Coordinates of C-alpha atoms and ligand atoms in Angstrom, one line a residue:
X5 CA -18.4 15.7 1.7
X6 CA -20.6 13.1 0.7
X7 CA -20.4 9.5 2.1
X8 CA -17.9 6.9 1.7
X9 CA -19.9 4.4 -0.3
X10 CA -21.2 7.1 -2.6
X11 CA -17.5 8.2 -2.9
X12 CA -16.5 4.8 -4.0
X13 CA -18.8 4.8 -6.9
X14 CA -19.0 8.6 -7.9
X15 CA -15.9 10.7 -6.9
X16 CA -13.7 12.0 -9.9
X17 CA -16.4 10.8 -12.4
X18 CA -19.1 13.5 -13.7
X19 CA -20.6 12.2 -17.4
X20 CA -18.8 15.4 -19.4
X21 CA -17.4 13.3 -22.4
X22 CA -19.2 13.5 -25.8
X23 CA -21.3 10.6 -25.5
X24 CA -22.3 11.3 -21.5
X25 CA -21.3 7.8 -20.6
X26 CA -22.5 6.9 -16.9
X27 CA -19.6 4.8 -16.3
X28 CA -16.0 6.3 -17.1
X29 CA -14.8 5.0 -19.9
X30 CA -11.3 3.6 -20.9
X31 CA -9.5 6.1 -22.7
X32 CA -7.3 3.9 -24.8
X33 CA -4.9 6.4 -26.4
X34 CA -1.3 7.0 -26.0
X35 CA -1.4 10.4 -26.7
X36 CA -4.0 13.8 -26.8
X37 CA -4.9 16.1 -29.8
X38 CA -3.9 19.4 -28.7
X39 CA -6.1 22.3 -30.0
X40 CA -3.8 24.6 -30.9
X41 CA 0.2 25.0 -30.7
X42 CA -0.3 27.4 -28.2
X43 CA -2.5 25.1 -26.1
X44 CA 0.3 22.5 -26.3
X45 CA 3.3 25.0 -25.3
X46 CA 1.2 25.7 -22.5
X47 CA 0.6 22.1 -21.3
X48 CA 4.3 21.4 -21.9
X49 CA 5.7 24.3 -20.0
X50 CA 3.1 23.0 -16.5
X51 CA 1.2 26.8 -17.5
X52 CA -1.7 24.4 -18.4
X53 CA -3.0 21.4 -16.9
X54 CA -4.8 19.0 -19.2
X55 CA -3.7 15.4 -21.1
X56 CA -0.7 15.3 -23.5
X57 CA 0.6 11.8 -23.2
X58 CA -0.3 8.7 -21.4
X59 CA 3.1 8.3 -19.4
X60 CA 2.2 11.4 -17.4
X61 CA -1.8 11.3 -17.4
X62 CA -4.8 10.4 -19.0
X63 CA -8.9 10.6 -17.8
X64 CA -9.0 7.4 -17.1
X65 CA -6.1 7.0 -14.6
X66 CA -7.2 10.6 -13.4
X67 CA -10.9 9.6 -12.0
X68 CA -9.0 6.9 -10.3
X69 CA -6.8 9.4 -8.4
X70 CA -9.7 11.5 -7.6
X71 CA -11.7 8.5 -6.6
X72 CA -8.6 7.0 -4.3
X73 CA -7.9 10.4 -2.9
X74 CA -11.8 11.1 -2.1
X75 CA -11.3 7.9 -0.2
X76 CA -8.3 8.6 1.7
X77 CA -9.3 12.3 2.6
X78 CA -6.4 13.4 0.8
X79 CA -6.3 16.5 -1.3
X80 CA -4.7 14.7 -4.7
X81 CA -3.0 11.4 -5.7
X82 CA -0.6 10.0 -9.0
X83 CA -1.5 6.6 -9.9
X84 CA 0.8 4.4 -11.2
X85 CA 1.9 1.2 -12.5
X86 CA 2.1 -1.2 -9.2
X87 CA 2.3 -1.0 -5.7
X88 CA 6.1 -0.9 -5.8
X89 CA 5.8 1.9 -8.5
X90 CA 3.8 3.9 -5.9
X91 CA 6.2 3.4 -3.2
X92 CA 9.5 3.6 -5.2
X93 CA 8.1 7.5 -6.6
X94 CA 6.9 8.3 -3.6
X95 CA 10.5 7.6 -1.5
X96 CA 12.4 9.4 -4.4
X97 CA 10.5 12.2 -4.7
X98 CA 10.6 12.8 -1.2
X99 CA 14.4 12.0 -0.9
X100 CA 15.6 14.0 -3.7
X101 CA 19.4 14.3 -3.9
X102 CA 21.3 13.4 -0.5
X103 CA 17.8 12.2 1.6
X104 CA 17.5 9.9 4.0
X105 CA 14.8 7.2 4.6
X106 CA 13.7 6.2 7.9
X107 CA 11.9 3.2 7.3
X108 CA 10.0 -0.1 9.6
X109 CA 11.7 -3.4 9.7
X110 CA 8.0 -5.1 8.6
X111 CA 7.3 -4.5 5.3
X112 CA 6.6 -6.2 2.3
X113 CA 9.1 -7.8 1.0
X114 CA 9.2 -6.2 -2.1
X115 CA 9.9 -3.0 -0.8
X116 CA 12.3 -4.3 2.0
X117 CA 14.2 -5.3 -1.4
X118 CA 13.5 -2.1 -2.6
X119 CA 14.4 0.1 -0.1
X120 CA 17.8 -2.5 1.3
X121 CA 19.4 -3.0 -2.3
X122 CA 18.4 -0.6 -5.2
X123 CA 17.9 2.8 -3.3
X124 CA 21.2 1.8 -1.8
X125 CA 22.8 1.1 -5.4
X126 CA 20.9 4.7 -6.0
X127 CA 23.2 5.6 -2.8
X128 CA 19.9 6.7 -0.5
X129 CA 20.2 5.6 2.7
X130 CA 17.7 4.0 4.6
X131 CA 18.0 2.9 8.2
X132 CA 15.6 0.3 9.7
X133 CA 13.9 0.3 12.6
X134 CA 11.8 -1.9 15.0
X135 CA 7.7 -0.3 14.1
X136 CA 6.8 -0.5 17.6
X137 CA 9.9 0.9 19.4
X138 CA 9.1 5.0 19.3
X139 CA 13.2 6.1 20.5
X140 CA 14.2 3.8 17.6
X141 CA 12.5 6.2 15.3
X142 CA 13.4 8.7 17.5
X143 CA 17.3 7.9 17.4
X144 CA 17.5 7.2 13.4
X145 CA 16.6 10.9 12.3
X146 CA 19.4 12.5 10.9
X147 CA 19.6 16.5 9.6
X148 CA 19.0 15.0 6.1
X149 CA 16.1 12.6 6.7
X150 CA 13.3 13.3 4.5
X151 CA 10.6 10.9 5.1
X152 CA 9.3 7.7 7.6
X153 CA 7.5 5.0 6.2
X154 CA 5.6 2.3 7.5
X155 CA 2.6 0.0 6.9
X156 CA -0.7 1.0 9.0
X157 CA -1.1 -3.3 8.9
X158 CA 2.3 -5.4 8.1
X159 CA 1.8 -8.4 7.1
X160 CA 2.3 -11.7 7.4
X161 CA 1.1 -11.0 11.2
X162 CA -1.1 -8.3 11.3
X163 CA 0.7 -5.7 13.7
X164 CA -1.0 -2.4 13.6
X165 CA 0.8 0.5 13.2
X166 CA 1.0 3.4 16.4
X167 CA 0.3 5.9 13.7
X168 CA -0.1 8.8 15.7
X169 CA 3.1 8.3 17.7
X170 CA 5.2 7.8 14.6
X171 CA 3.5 10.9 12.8
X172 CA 4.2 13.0 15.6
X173 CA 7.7 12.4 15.8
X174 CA 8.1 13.0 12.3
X175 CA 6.5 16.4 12.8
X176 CA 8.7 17.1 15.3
X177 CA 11.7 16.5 13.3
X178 CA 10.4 18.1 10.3
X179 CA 9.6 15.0 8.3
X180 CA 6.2 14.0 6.3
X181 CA 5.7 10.6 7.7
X182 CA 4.3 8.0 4.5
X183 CA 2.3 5.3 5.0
X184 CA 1.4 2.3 2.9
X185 CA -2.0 1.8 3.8
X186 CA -2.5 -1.8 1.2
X187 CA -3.8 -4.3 4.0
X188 CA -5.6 -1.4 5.7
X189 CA -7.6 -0.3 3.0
X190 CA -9.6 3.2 3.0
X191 CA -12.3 1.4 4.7
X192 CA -10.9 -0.2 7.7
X193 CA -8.1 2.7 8.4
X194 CA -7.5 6.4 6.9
X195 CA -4.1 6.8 8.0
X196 CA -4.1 10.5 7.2
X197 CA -6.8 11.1 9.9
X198 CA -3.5 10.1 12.4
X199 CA -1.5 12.0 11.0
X200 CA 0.5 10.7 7.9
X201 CA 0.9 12.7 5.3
X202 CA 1.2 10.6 2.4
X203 CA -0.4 7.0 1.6
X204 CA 0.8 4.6 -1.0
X205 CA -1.2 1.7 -2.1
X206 CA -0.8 -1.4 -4.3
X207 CA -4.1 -1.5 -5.6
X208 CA -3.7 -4.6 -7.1
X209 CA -4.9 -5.9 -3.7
X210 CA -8.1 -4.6 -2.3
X211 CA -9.0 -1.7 -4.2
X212 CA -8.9 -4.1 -6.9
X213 CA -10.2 -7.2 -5.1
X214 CA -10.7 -9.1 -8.2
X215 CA -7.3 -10.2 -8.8
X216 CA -7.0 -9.1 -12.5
X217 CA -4.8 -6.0 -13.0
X218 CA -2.1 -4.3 -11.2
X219 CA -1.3 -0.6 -9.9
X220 CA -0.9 1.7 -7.5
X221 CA -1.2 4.6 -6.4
X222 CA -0.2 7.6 -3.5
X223 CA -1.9 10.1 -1.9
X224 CA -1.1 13.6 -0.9
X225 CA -3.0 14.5 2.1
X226 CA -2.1 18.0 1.7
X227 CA -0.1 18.3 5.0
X228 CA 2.9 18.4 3.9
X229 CA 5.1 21.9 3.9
X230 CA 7.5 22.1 1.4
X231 CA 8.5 25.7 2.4
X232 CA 8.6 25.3 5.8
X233 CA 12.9 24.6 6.3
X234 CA 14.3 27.0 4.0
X235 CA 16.4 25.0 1.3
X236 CA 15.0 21.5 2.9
X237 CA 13.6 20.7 0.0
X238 CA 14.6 22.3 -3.2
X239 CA 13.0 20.2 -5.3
X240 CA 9.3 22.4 -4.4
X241 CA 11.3 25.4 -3.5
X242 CA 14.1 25.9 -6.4
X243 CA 13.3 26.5 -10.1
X244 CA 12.1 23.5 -11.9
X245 CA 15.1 23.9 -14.1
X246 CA 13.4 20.9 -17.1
X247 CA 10.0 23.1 -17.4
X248 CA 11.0 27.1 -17.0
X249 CA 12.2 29.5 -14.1
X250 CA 9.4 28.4 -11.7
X251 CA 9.6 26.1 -8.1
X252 CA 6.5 23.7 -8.2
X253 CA 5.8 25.0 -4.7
X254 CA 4.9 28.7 -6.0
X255 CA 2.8 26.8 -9.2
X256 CA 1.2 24.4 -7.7
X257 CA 1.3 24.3 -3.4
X258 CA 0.4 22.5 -0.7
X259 CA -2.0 19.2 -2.0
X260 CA -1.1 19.5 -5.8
X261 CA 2.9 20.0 -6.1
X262 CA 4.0 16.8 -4.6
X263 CA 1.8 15.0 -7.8
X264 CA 3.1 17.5 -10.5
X265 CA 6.7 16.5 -9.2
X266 CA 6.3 12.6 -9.4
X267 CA 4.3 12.8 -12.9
X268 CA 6.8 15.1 -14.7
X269 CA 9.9 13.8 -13.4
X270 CA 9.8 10.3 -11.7
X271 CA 7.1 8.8 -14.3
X272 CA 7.8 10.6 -17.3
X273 CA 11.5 9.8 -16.8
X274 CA 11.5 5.9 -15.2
X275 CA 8.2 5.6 -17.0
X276 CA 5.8 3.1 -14.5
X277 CA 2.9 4.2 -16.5
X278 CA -0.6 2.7 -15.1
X279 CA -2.6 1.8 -18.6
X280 CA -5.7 2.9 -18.6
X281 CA -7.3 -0.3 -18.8
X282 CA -5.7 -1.5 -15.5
X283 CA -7.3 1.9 -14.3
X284 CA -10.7 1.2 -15.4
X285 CA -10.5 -2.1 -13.9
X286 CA -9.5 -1.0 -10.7
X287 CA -12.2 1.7 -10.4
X288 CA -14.5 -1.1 -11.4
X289 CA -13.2 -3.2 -8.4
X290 CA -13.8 0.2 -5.8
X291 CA -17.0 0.1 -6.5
X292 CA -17.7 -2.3 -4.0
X293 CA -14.9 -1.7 -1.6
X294 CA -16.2 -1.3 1.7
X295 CA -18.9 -4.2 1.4
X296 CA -15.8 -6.8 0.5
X297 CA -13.4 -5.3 3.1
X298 CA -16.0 -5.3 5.7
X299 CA -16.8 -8.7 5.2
X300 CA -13.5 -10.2 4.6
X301 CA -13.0 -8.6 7.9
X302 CA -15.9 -10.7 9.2
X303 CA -14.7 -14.1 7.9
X304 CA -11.0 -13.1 8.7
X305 CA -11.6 -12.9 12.4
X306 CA -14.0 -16.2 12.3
X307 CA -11.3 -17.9 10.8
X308 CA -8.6 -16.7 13.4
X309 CA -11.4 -17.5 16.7
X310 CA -11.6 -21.2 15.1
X311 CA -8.1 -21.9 14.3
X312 CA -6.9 -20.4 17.9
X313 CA -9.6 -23.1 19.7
X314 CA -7.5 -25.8 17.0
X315 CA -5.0 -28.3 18.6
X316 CA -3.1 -28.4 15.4
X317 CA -2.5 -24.7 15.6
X318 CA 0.0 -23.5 18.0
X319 CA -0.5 -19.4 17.8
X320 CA -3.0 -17.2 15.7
X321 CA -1.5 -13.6 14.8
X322 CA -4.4 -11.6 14.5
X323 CA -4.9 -8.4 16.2
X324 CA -8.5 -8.9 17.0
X325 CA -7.7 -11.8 19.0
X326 CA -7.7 -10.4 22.8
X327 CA -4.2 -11.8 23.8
X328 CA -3.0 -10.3 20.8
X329 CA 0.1 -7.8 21.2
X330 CA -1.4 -5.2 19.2
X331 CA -5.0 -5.5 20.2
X332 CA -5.4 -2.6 22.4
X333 CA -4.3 -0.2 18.7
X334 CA -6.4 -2.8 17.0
X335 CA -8.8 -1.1 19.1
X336 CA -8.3 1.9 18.6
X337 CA -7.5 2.6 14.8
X338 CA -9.7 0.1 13.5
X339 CA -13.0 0.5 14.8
X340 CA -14.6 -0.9 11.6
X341 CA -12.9 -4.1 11.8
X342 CA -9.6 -5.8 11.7
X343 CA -7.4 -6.8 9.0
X344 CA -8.4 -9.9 6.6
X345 CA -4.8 -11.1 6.0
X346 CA -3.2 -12.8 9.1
X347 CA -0.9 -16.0 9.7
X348 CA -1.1 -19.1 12.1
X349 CA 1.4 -21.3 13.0
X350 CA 1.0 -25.2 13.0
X351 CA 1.7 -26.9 16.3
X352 CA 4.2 -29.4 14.6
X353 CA 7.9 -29.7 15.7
X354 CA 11.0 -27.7 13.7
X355 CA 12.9 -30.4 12.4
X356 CA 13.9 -32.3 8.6
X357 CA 9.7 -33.0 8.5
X358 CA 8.9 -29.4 8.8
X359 CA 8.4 -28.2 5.3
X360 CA 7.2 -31.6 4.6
X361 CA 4.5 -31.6 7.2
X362 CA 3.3 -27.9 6.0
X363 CA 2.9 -28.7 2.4
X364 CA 0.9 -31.3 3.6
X365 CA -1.7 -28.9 4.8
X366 CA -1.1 -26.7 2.5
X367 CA -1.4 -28.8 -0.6
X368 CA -4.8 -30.3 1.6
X369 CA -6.6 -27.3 1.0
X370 CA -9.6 -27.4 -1.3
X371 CA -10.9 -24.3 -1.3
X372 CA -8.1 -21.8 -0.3
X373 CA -6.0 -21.3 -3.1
X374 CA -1.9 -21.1 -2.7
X375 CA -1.3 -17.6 -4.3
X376 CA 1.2 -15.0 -3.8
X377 CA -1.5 -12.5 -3.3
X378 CA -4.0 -11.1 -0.7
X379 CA -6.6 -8.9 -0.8
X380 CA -8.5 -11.2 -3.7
X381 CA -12.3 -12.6 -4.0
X382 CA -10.9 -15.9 -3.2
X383 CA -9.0 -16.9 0.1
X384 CA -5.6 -17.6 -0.5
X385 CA -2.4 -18.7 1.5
X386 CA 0.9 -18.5 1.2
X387 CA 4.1 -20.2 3.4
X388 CA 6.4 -17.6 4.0
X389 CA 9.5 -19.3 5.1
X390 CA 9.5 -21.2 1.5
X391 CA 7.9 -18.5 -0.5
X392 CA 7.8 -14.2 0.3
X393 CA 10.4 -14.8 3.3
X394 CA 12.3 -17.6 1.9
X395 CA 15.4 -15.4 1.4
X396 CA 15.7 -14.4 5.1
X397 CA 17.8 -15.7 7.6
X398 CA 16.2 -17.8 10.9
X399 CA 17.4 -15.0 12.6
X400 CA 15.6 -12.3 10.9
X401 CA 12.4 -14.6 10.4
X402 CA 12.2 -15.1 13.9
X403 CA 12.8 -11.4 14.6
X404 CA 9.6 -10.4 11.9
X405 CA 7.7 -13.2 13.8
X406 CA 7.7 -15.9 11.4
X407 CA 8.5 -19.4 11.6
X408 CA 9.1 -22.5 9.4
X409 CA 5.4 -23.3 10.2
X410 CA 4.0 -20.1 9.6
X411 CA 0.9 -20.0 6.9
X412 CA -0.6 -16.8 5.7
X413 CA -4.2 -16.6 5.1
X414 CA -5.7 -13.7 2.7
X415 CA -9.9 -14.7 3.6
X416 CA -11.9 -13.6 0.6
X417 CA -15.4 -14.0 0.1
X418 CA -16.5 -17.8 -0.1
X419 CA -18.7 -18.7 2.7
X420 CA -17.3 -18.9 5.9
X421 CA -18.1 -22.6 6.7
X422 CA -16.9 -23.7 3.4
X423 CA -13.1 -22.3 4.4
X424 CA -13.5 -23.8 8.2
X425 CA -13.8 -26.8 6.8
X426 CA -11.3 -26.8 3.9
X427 CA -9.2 -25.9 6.9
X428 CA -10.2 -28.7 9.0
X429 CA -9.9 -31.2 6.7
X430 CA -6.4 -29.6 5.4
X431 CA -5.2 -29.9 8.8
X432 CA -6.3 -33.1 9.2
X433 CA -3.3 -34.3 7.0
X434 CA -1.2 -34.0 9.3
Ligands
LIG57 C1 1.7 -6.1 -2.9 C2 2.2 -5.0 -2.0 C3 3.0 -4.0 -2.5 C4 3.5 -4.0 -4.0 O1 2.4 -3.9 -4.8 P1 2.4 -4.4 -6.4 O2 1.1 -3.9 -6.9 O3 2.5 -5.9 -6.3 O4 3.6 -3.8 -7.0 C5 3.4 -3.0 -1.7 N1 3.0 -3.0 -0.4 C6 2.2 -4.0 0.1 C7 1.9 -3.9 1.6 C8 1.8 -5.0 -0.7 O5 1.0 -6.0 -0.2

């Protein structure tokens, strides 16, 4: 296999189209000119693979999966819509009828809102678990589990993910283990080298890195054995009753089935349909993946060395930091440098001035833009208390390690002194 640079700018992409077009182009089309009736009954009935209708499929979305899954080392991918698209096809396809999710207390919170109130109006259970306590995990698998999820790097402080423990008691138990690797990137972290066997990504974050289009997209690393518990998962194993007398497993196998399953059932019927403009956009955005990520990293970890040696700042949560509770795995699974998104809390009292006293700093900055995002050109903050985490309790911010003074910090890829000092003089204020 070739590099991972030259993956990020050729993989899924050879110039075949009429015009031989260097670049892929945007196939802008809603639907596909079969040749023949016969070609078409075949595509219908899964006998055929090719394009039909954009819902499912189309080139443009299809060099992207290539391109993600080259990435990831996985053996295909589905792209879709948005991050939570990823996730939410990913968990029901894996759930089926009657599964259970095993799932980390840290995630974002779009998917904690995800996985806590619509998969339970959906009646799929899903138990919460602390990421870093391995009997929890342990103690929450039931007969009818059917995935663990996690994030390789949580956010808003940064604690890496124990993959390899995790993976391997989902192996033991029977269970693919699913990872969403968003703050990680392919660069930084390749969770299916540790053993997950499925990774979701909202590449409206760093794939992207431009800010300008949404999607995601999950990878099947090809690990995964639907056969192996005999009527564990009938929705390989049994006839796929909507196309003919076939089970996707016998069609398609190990690597390929788990995408046929999520295009012709979850995104053909709940339609999150990635266009292929966002696609194109996001494969524009790859291109330069590993030089952003790589220095994001850089800045990241300059920014979190000056803010700890700040007397404003009362605690830095970044695990490259050396007193940091997850710098030893820091160590370990991310050799090519630490995440770019991390938080700091401001050494100010919790009382009536608190919020007051952190918009202060916040609305101080000049340079660092206050966006719900990360993963962007531009550095950006957020304040989760009042924003992302503003419907939690005390009790459960303080248990995800969040105060009222928390600030986020996605670093992007100004000049490093320029954001020191938008933070120095932000900090200032107060
Ligand atoms: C943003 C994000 C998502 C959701 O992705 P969207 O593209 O916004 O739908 C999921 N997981 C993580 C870790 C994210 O940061």
């Amino acid at each position: 296999m070739t590099g991972f640079a030259t993956r990020q700018v050729q993989a899924g992409y050879v110039a075949g189209v009429a015009q031989n077009s260097a670049v892929a182009p945007i196939h802008q089309t809603a639907a596909y000119e079969f040749g023949s009736l016969a070609e078409a009954a075949d595509l219908f009935a899964l006998r055929a693979t090719g394009n039909l209708y954009s819902r499912n499929a189309g080139p443009t979305q299809q060099v992207l999966e290539e391109r993600v899954a080259a990435l990831e080392g996985g053996a295909s991918a589905a792209a879709v819509a948005s991050g939570q698209a990823a996730v939410a096809v990913t968990l029901l396809a894996l759930a089926g009828r009657g599964g259970h999710i095993v799932a980390a207390d840290r995630l974002y919170g779009g998917t904690v809102d995800l996985l806590q109130e619509t998969f339970d109006d959906f009646g799929i259970p899903v138990t919460f678990v602390d990421q870093d306590d391995l009997d929890a995990w342990r103690a929450a698998i039931r007969p009818e589990t059917r995935a663990l999820f996690a994030e390789s790097i949580a956010n808003p402080i940064a604690q890496v993910l124990d993959i390899r423990a995790v993976a391997d008691i989902a192996h033991d138990a029977g269970v693919p283990l699913v990872i969403d690797n968003t703050v990680g990137t392919p660069h930084l972290i390749r969770p299916g080298e540790h053993g997950a066997d499925f990774v979701v990504h909202s590449a409206t974050k760093f794939l992207s890195g431009h800010g300008t289009s949404l999607g995601g997209v999950v990878v099947d690393q090809g690990t995964f054995d639907a056969s192996a518990e005999p009527g564990g998962w009938p929705q390989f194993t049994e006839p796929y009753a909507r196309v003919g007398d076939f089970a996707l497993w016998d069609r398609f196998g190990a690597g390929q089935a788990f995408a046929a399953l999520v295009k012709s059932k979850y995104v053909h019927d709940l339609g999150p349909s990635l266009s292929p403009f966002n696609a194109w956009q996001i494969l524009q955005g790859i291109e330069t993946l590993d030089l952003r990520v790589s220095r994001q990293s850089a800045t990241a970890l300059a920014l979190a060395q000056h803010l700890q040696g700040h007397p404003l700042v009362s605690a830095v949560h970044h695990p490259g930091l050396a007193d940091n509770r997850w710098h030893a795995l820091a160590e370990r699974y991310l050799p090519r440098g630490g995440p770019s998104v991390f938080s700091f809390d401001l050494a100010i009292p919790d009382d009536g001035q608190t919020q007051e006293r952190v918009a202060r700093v916040v609305d101080g900055l000049r340079v660092i833009r206050l966006v719900a995002n990360i993963g962007d050109a531009r550095s950006l903050v957020a304040h989760p208390a009042s924003m992302t985490h503003s419907h939690l309790s005390p009790q459960q911010r303080a248990a995800a390690g969040i105060s009222r003074s928390t600030i986020r910090l996605s670093a992007g890829l100004e000049d490093p002194a320029d954001l020191i000092a938008d933070l120095d003089e932000a900090l200032a204020l107060v």
